[in-house]
PDB file of C-alpha atoms in Angstrom:
ATOM      1  CA  UNK F   1       0.000   0.000   0.000  1.00  0.00           C
ATOM      2  CA  UNK F   2       1.330   3.436  -0.861  1.00  0.00           C
ATOM      3  CA  UNK F   3       0.655   6.210   1.576  1.00  0.00           C
ATOM      4  CA  UNK F   4       1.869   9.757   1.904  1.00  0.00           C
ATOM      5  CA  UNK F   5       4.321   8.376   4.451  1.00  0.00           C
ATOM      6  CA  UNK F   6       6.215   6.796   1.561  1.00  0.00           C
ATOM      7  CA  UNK F   7       6.744  10.151  -0.188  1.00  0.00           C
ATOM      8  CA  UNK F   8      10.172  11.805  -0.133  1.00  0.00           C
ATOM      9  CA  UNK F   9      10.833  13.585   3.123  1.00  0.00           C
ATOM     10  CA  UNK F  10      13.246  16.315   4.019  1.00  0.00           C
ATOM     11  CA  UNK F  11      14.945  17.069   7.329  1.00  0.00           C
ATOM     12  CA  UNK F  12      13.275  15.601  10.394  1.00  0.00           C
ATOM     13  CA  UNK F  13      10.697  13.761   8.261  1.00  0.00           C
ATOM     14  CA  UNK F  14       9.031  16.872   6.826  1.00  0.00           C
ATOM     15  CA  UNK F  15       7.312  16.305   3.487  1.00  0.00           C
ATOM     16  CA  UNK F  16       9.197  18.223   0.822  1.00  0.00           C
ATOM     17  CA  UNK F  17       7.591  20.548  -1.714  1.00  0.00           C
ATOM     18  CA  UNK F  18       4.266  22.269  -1.253  1.00  0.00           C
ATOM     19  CA  UNK F  19       2.314  22.122   1.970  1.00  0.00           C
ATOM     20  CA  UNK F  20       0.137  19.112   2.633  1.00  0.00           C
ATOM     21  CA  UNK F  21      -2.951  21.310   2.348  1.00  0.00           C
ATOM     22  CA  UNK F  22      -1.854  22.474  -1.111  1.00  0.00           C
ATOM     23  CA  UNK F  23      -1.417  18.837  -2.138  1.00  0.00           C
ATOM     24  CA  UNK F  24      -4.915  18.030  -0.890  1.00  0.00           C
ATOM     25  CA  UNK F  25      -6.421  20.957  -2.788  1.00  0.00           C
ATOM     26  CA  UNK F  26      -4.603  19.855  -5.961  1.00  0.00           C
ATOM     27  CA  UNK F  27      -5.895  16.301  -5.459  1.00  0.00           C
ATOM     28  CA  UNK F  28      -9.399  17.696  -5.103  1.00  0.00           C
ATOM     29  CA  UNK F  29      -9.051  19.579  -8.378  1.00  0.00           C
ATOM     30  CA  UNK F  30      -8.092  16.312 -10.143  1.00  0.00           C
ATOM     31  CA  UNK F  31     -11.016  14.547  -8.434  1.00  0.00           C
ATOM     32  CA  UNK F  32     -13.485  17.288  -9.345  1.00  0.00           C
ATOM     33  CA  UNK F  33     -12.401  17.272 -12.988  1.00  0.00           C
ATOM     34  CA  UNK F  34     -13.803  13.747 -13.353  1.00  0.00           C
ATOM     35  CA  UNK F  35     -16.593  14.093 -10.768  1.00  0.00           C
ATOM     36  CA  UNK F  36     -20.149  13.310 -11.725  1.00  0.00           C
ATOM     37  CA  UNK F  37     -22.969  14.081  -9.320  1.00  0.00           C
ATOM     38  CA  UNK F  38     -24.167  10.650  -8.169  1.00  0.00           C
ATOM     39  CA  UNK F  39     -27.617  12.080  -7.468  1.00  0.00           C
ATOM     40  CA  UNK F  40     -27.637  10.695  -3.943  1.00  0.00           C
ATOM     41  CA  UNK F  41     -29.732  11.793  -1.022  1.00  0.00           C
ATOM     42  CA  UNK F  42     -27.999  12.645   2.280  1.00  0.00           C
ATOM     43  CA  UNK F  43     -29.810   9.693   3.856  1.00  0.00           C
ATOM     44  CA  UNK F  44     -27.501   6.673   4.131  1.00  0.00           C
ATOM     45  CA  UNK F  45     -28.658   3.759   2.000  1.00  0.00           C
ATOM     46  CA  UNK F  46     -27.914   1.198   4.738  1.00  0.00           C
ATOM     47  CA  UNK F  47     -29.495   3.371   7.456  1.00  0.00           C
ATOM     48  CA  UNK F  48     -26.429   2.961   9.662  1.00  0.00           C
ATOM     49  CA  UNK F  49     -24.125   5.380  11.454  1.00  0.00           C
ATOM     50  CA  UNK F  50     -20.564   4.265  12.172  1.00  0.00           C
ATOM     51  CA  UNK F  51     -18.700   5.883  15.065  1.00  0.00           C
ATOM     52  CA  UNK F  52     -14.975   5.209  14.917  1.00  0.00           C
ATOM     53  CA  UNK F  53     -11.597   6.455  15.985  1.00  0.00           C
ATOM     54  CA  UNK F  54      -9.883   9.045  13.804  1.00  0.00           C
ATOM     55  CA  UNK F  55      -6.754   6.866  13.613  1.00  0.00           C
ATOM     56  CA  UNK F  56      -5.286   7.096  10.111  1.00  0.00           C
ATOM     57  CA  UNK F  57      -4.815   3.305   9.963  1.00  0.00           C
ATOM     58  CA  UNK F  58      -8.575   2.694   9.815  1.00  0.00           C
ATOM     59  CA  UNK F  59      -9.950   2.689   6.256  1.00  0.00           C
ATOM     60  CA  UNK F  60     -13.544   2.193   7.341  1.00  0.00           C
ATOM     61  CA  UNK F  61     -15.132   1.968   3.906  1.00  0.00           C
ATOM     62  CA  UNK F  62     -12.681  -0.695   2.762  1.00  0.00           C
ATOM     63  CA  UNK F  63     -12.738  -2.600   6.069  1.00  0.00           C
ATOM     64  CA  UNK F  64     -16.539  -2.726   6.166  1.00  0.00           C
ATOM     65  CA  UNK F  65     -17.211  -3.133   2.440  1.00  0.00           C
ATOM     66  CA  UNK F  66     -18.986   0.208   2.258  1.00  0.00           C
ATOM     67  CA  UNK F  67     -19.610   2.376  -0.764  1.00  0.00           C
ATOM     68  CA  UNK F  68     -20.242   6.096  -1.023  1.00  0.00           C
ATOM     69  CA  UNK F  69     -23.691   6.846   0.375  1.00  0.00           C
ATOM     70  CA  UNK F  70     -23.988   3.689   2.484  1.00  0.00           C
ATOM     71  CA  UNK F  71     -23.495   5.190   5.960  1.00  0.00           C
ATOM     72  CA  UNK F  72     -22.843   8.201   8.098  1.00  0.00           C
ATOM     73  CA  UNK F  73     -19.326   8.184   9.505  1.00  0.00           C
ATOM     74  CA  UNK F  74     -18.548  10.010  12.741  1.00  0.00           C
ATOM     75  CA  UNK F  75     -14.936   9.999  13.856  1.00  0.00           C
ATOM     76  CA  UNK F  76     -13.079  11.373  16.857  1.00  0.00           C
ATOM     77  CA  UNK F  77     -10.108  10.522  19.057  1.00  0.00           C
ATOM     78  CA  UNK F  78     -10.856   7.036  20.366  1.00  0.00           C
ATOM     79  CA  UNK F  79     -14.207   6.628  18.635  1.00  0.00           C
ATOM     80  CA  UNK F  80     -15.740   7.551  21.976  1.00  0.00           C
ATOM     81  CA  UNK F  81     -19.433   8.378  22.305  1.00  0.00           C
ATOM     82  CA  UNK F  82     -19.298  11.950  23.608  1.00  0.00           C
ATOM     83  CA  UNK F  83     -21.979  14.644  23.745  1.00  0.00           C
ATOM     84  CA  UNK F  84     -20.955  15.789  20.272  1.00  0.00           C
ATOM     85  CA  UNK F  85     -21.256  12.240  18.918  1.00  0.00           C
ATOM     86  CA  UNK F  86     -24.727  12.016  20.477  1.00  0.00           C
ATOM     87  CA  UNK F  87     -25.551  15.299  18.684  1.00  0.00           C
ATOM     88  CA  UNK F  88     -24.472  13.838  15.333  1.00  0.00           C
ATOM     89  CA  UNK F  89     -26.228  10.517  15.962  1.00  0.00           C
ATOM     90  CA  UNK F  90     -29.417  12.334  16.955  1.00  0.00           C
ATOM     91  CA  UNK F  91     -29.431  14.295  13.704  1.00  0.00           C
ATOM     92  CA  UNK F  92     -28.519  11.144  11.783  1.00  0.00           C
ATOM     93  CA  UNK F  93     -31.462   9.239  13.247  1.00  0.00           C
ATOM     94  CA  UNK F  94     -34.121  11.898  13.615  1.00  0.00           C
ATOM     95  CA  UNK F  95     -33.542  13.805  10.385  1.00  0.00           C
ATOM     96  CA  UNK F  96     -31.722  11.382   8.081  1.00  0.00           C
ATOM     97  CA  UNK F  97     -33.235   8.006   8.854  1.00  0.00           C
ATOM     98  CA  UNK F  98     -30.480   5.884  10.361  1.00  0.00           C
ATOM     99  CA  UNK F  99     -31.555   3.005  12.575  1.00  0.00           C
ATOM    100  CA  UNK F 100     -28.330   1.152  13.477  1.00  0.00           C
ATOM    101  CA  UNK F 101     -25.171   2.286  15.238  1.00  0.00           C
ATOM    102  CA  UNK F 102     -21.813   0.555  14.840  1.00  0.00           C
ATOM    103  CA  UNK F 103     -19.024   1.587  17.222  1.00  0.00           C
ATOM    104  CA  UNK F 104     -15.423   0.832  16.277  1.00  0.00           C
ATOM    105  CA  UNK F 105     -12.448   1.263  18.586  1.00  0.00           C
ATOM    106  CA  UNK F 106      -9.093  -0.349  17.733  1.00  0.00           C
ATOM    107  CA  UNK F 107      -5.990  -1.998  19.090  1.00  0.00           C
ATOM    108  CA  UNK F 108      -3.023   0.212  19.883  1.00  0.00           C
ATOM    109  CA  UNK F 109      -5.098   3.381  20.341  1.00  0.00           C
ATOM    110  CA  UNK F 110      -3.210   6.482  21.394  1.00  0.00           C
ATOM    111  CA  UNK F 111      -5.816   7.226  24.068  1.00  0.00           C
ATOM    112  CA  UNK F 112      -4.515   4.212  25.995  1.00  0.00           C
ATOM    113  CA  UNK F 113      -1.307   6.124  26.711  1.00  0.00           C
ATOM    114  CA  UNK F 114      -2.922   9.440  27.689  1.00  0.00           C
ATOM    115  CA  UNK F 115      -4.481  10.441  30.983  1.00  0.00           C
ATOM    116  CA  UNK F 116      -6.697  13.272  32.070  1.00  0.00           C
ATOM    117  CA  UNK F 117      -3.444  14.975  33.123  1.00  0.00           C
ATOM    118  CA  UNK F 118      -3.248  16.040  29.477  1.00  0.00           C
ATOM    119  CA  UNK F 119      -5.905  18.652  30.317  1.00  0.00           C
ATOM    120  CA  UNK F 120      -3.744  19.934  33.183  1.00  0.00           C
ATOM    121  CA  UNK F 121      -0.759  20.211  30.832  1.00  0.00           C
ATOM    122  CA  UNK F 122      -2.842  22.170  28.336  1.00  0.00           C
ATOM    123  CA  UNK F 123      -4.088  24.501  31.047  1.00  0.00           C
ATOM    124  CA  UNK F 124      -0.531  25.214  32.169  1.00  0.00           C
ATOM    125  CA  UNK F 125       0.581  25.811  28.583  1.00  0.00           C
ATOM    126  CA  UNK F 126      -2.262  27.980  27.267  1.00  0.00           C
ATOM    127  CA  UNK F 127      -3.779  29.390  30.455  1.00  0.00           C
ATOM    128  CA  UNK F 128      -7.196  27.876  29.938  1.00  0.00           C
ATOM    129  CA  UNK F 129      -8.554  24.463  30.940  1.00  0.00           C
ATOM    130  CA  UNK F 130     -10.321  22.567  28.154  1.00  0.00           C
ATOM    131  CA  UNK F 131     -14.036  22.014  28.783  1.00  0.00           C
ATOM    132  CA  UNK F 132     -13.826  18.560  27.192  1.00  0.00           C
ATOM    133  CA  UNK F 133     -12.607  15.333  28.746  1.00  0.00           C
ATOM    134  CA  UNK F 134      -9.715  13.426  27.199  1.00  0.00           C
ATOM    135  CA  UNK F 135     -11.741  10.177  27.447  1.00  0.00           C
ATOM    136  CA  UNK F 136      -8.569   8.124  27.847  1.00  0.00           C
ATOM    137  CA  UNK F 137      -8.837   4.461  28.765  1.00  0.00           C
ATOM    138  CA  UNK F 138      -6.765   1.397  29.663  1.00  0.00           C
ATOM    139  CA  UNK F 139      -9.181  -1.361  28.580  1.00  0.00           C
ATOM    140  CA  UNK F 140     -10.431  -1.009  25.007  1.00  0.00           C
ATOM    141  CA  UNK F 141     -13.267  -3.531  25.497  1.00  0.00           C
ATOM    142  CA  UNK F 142     -14.544  -1.681  28.560  1.00  0.00           C
ATOM    143  CA  UNK F 143     -14.399   1.600  26.677  1.00  0.00           C
ATOM    144  CA  UNK F 144     -16.451   0.093  23.838  1.00  0.00           C
ATOM    145  CA  UNK F 145     -18.983  -1.093  26.447  1.00  0.00           C
ATOM    146  CA  UNK F 146     -19.131   2.398  27.947  1.00  0.00           C
ATOM    147  CA  UNK F 147     -19.734   3.933  24.508  1.00  0.00           C
ATOM    148  CA  UNK F 148     -22.472   1.386  23.751  1.00  0.00           C
ATOM    149  CA  UNK F 149     -24.118   2.211  27.080  1.00  0.00           C
ATOM    150  CA  UNK F 150     -23.967   5.953  26.389  1.00  0.00           C
ATOM    151  CA  UNK F 151     -25.660   5.469  23.026  1.00  0.00           C
ATOM    152  CA  UNK F 152     -28.255   3.027  24.359  1.00  0.00           C
ATOM    153  CA  UNK F 153     -29.285   5.283  27.229  1.00  0.00           C
ATOM    154  CA  UNK F 154     -29.352   8.620  25.433  1.00  0.00           C
ATOM    155  CA  UNK F 155     -32.836  10.139  25.602  1.00  0.00           C
ATOM    156  CA  UNK F 156     -32.218  11.852  22.252  1.00  0.00           C
ATOM    157  CA  UNK F 157     -31.729   8.699  20.193  1.00  0.00           C
ATOM    158  CA  UNK F 158     -34.848   7.009  18.848  1.00  0.00           C
ATOM    159  CA  UNK F 159     -33.260   3.718  17.809  1.00  0.00           C
ATOM    160  CA  UNK F 160     -31.069   2.070  20.420  1.00  0.00           C
ATOM    161  CA  UNK F 161     -31.917  -1.592  19.906  1.00  0.00           C
ATOM    162  CA  UNK F 162     -29.199  -2.104  17.257  1.00  0.00           C
ATOM    163  CA  UNK F 163     -26.085  -0.615  18.848  1.00  0.00           C
ATOM    164  CA  UNK F 164     -23.084  -2.892  18.480  1.00  0.00           C
ATOM    165  CA  UNK F 165     -19.440  -2.361  19.370  1.00  0.00           C
ATOM    166  CA  UNK F 166     -16.241  -3.748  17.900  1.00  0.00           C
ATOM    167  CA  UNK F 167     -12.472  -3.592  18.231  1.00  0.00           C
ATOM    168  CA  UNK F 168     -10.566  -3.342  14.945  1.00  0.00           C
ATOM    169  CA  UNK F 169      -7.205  -5.103  15.015  1.00  0.00           C
ATOM    170  CA  UNK F 170      -4.753  -2.784  13.236  1.00  0.00           C
ATOM    171  CA  UNK F 171      -2.401  -5.718  12.492  1.00  0.00           C
ATOM    172  CA  UNK F 172      -4.922  -8.148  10.981  1.00  0.00           C
ATOM    173  CA  UNK F 173      -7.715  -5.858   9.795  1.00  0.00           C
ATOM    174  CA  UNK F 174     -10.315  -8.009  11.560  1.00  0.00           C
ATOM    175  CA  UNK F 175     -13.167  -6.788  13.728  1.00  0.00           C
ATOM    176  CA  UNK F 176     -13.875  -8.451  17.061  1.00  0.00           C
ATOM    177  CA  UNK F 177     -17.296  -7.855  18.558  1.00  0.00           C
ATOM    178  CA  UNK F 178     -17.457  -6.743  22.191  1.00  0.00           C
ATOM    179  CA  UNK F 179     -20.125  -8.282  24.388  1.00  0.00           C
ATOM    180  CA  UNK F 180     -22.092  -5.401  25.928  1.00  0.00           C
ATOM    181  CA  UNK F 181     -22.573  -7.179  29.269  1.00  0.00           C
TER     182      UNK F 181
END
């Protein structure tokens, strides 16, 4: 697999040439030149919302066999169900017709090595304490269970009977389902 990590790098690993953002904009121009409006609705065809970690190793569409328009994808650090994820899921269900929620955490997550002390460090550095929690964890299965529970008990979500949680193995590409009990 070729990734941007395999591109020539300069001193200290910096990507040489234009900025990364410029490269992304140029890639978009190439994409747009061949783009044809697929005529899709914003409602996901499979009526599912996937909540996953933002980790760059997770290619969710490929790993789950998804195509454009199949699902809503909500990503954050850890794939944790936070208030903002509940906001997105609520809109997804109530206004765009999703019925199922799939939660995906993964092995080797960076949140396993952080603590809430990160907030203290930020406060010392910038002079303001973040309002958000780090949501770090030590046990990925337990964190998946906690996220499932948050989704299942939210008063804002209409459909909580099909909430399932998984751990994606970054070495094998396989999902392992987490028992909610």
